[in-house]
Amino acid sequence: MAVCGRFAPTPSGRIHLGNILCAMLSWLSVRAKGGRYLLRIEDLDAMRCPRSLADQIEDDLQWFGIDWDDGGSAGGESWYQSTRSPIYDRYFEKLEQQGLLYPCFCSRAELHAAQAPHRSDGTYVYAGTCRGLTPEQIAEKRKHRPPAMRMRVPDRTVSFSDGCQGVYTENLARDCGDFIIRRSDGVYGYQLAVVVDDAEMGVTEVVRGRDLLESTPRQLYLYERLGLPAPEFYHIPLLTAPDGRRLSKRDGDLDLGVLRARFGRPEPIVGMLAAAVGLRPTAEPVALAELAADFSWDKVSRMDVALPSEILQR
């Protein structure tokens, strides 16, 4: 089967060094296999994701040396999630017909205040508060607020082999809980949108940060219930500050605007990232295309990578 990969950024801010590492590794993996590479814009919350930021991401990627075979602005509106609600509607109906969805009226404040179960890492697991509401209770609650829609999960263990992190196992009921499919404002949730889009676009491998590893079992369950083929997954290490703090758009850590102004060209950044994750023994500047010939996932570190302090100096 032909390999197809993608980069799917959310244009809520300028992409940072961690984002560009994800784009870099996903691009190298596809190009090393002679596959097809796509650019999808994950702007589900259109109010937070102006088109101007999506255009800036394209410019940053091209400057870095990343090209794509389809998608982005040249591919048309269908490559922006904010335009794809009619497609998500069809798959939502499939889940609804299977009796897998139910309305949830819990507010964010109520969820945070509830004495609900948590994973060992502190992540909140929905307690199923609205799972057993009667039709009469639902009708009464609808008078006061529109509901989100949640998907029921079974007491079932899902295990898969990640191409970077190895075997990962999770119990859907205990470690995940019923999850949001559509928000109360009608915007579809990430879990459904990413599954539908990757399947419809023919994506065979998904490369993303290790922080999304725990999302994969619920997505595999969605692939199964929707009768869609699941891709292979590669969850890459996260880049952190020397103190272990994760890089984020909110903090403005090393976004591409800062990096482009500091370095002037992409080769020093490519060399630094390649060395940080184990692709090369030194951080000598190198063009991205030069790394494709001998790229292998066996070289990529599983552990998060702390950047040296001098890198974070503005």
Coordinates of C-alpha atoms in Angstrom, one line a residue, residues 119 124-126 131 151-159 168-179 214-222 224-225:
R119 CA -5.8 8.6 35.8
Y124 CA -9.7 13.8 34.5
V125 CA -11.9 10.9 33.5
Y126 CA -15.6 11.7 32.9
R131 CA -25.1 8.8 30.8
M151 CA -19.6 8.8 23.0
R152 CA -20.1 5.8 25.3
V153 CA -17.0 3.6 25.7
P154 CA -17.0 0.0 26.8
D155 CA -15.0 -1.5 29.6
R156 CA -12.4 -2.7 27.2
T157 CA -8.7 -2.7 26.9
V158 CA -7.1 -1.4 23.7
S159 CA -3.5 -2.1 22.9
Y168 CA 0.7 1.2 24.6
T169 CA -2.3 -0.1 26.4
E170 CA -5.3 1.6 27.8
N171 CA -8.7 0.6 29.3
L172 CA -11.3 2.8 27.6
A173 CA -13.7 3.0 30.6
R174 CA -11.1 3.3 33.3
D175 CA -8.4 5.5 31.6
C176 CA -10.5 7.5 29.1
G177 CA -14.2 7.6 29.9
D178 CA -17.0 8.7 27.6
F179 CA -15.6 11.5 25.5
E214 CA -3.5 8.6 25.2
S215 CA -5.9 9.9 22.5
T216 CA -5.1 6.9 20.2
P217 CA -7.1 4.1 21.9
R218 CA -10.3 6.1 21.7
Q219 CA -9.6 7.0 18.1
L220 CA -9.0 3.3 17.3
Y221 CA -12.4 2.6 18.8
L222 CA -13.9 5.3 16.6
E224 CA -13.7 0.4 14.4
R225 CA -17.3 1.7 15.0

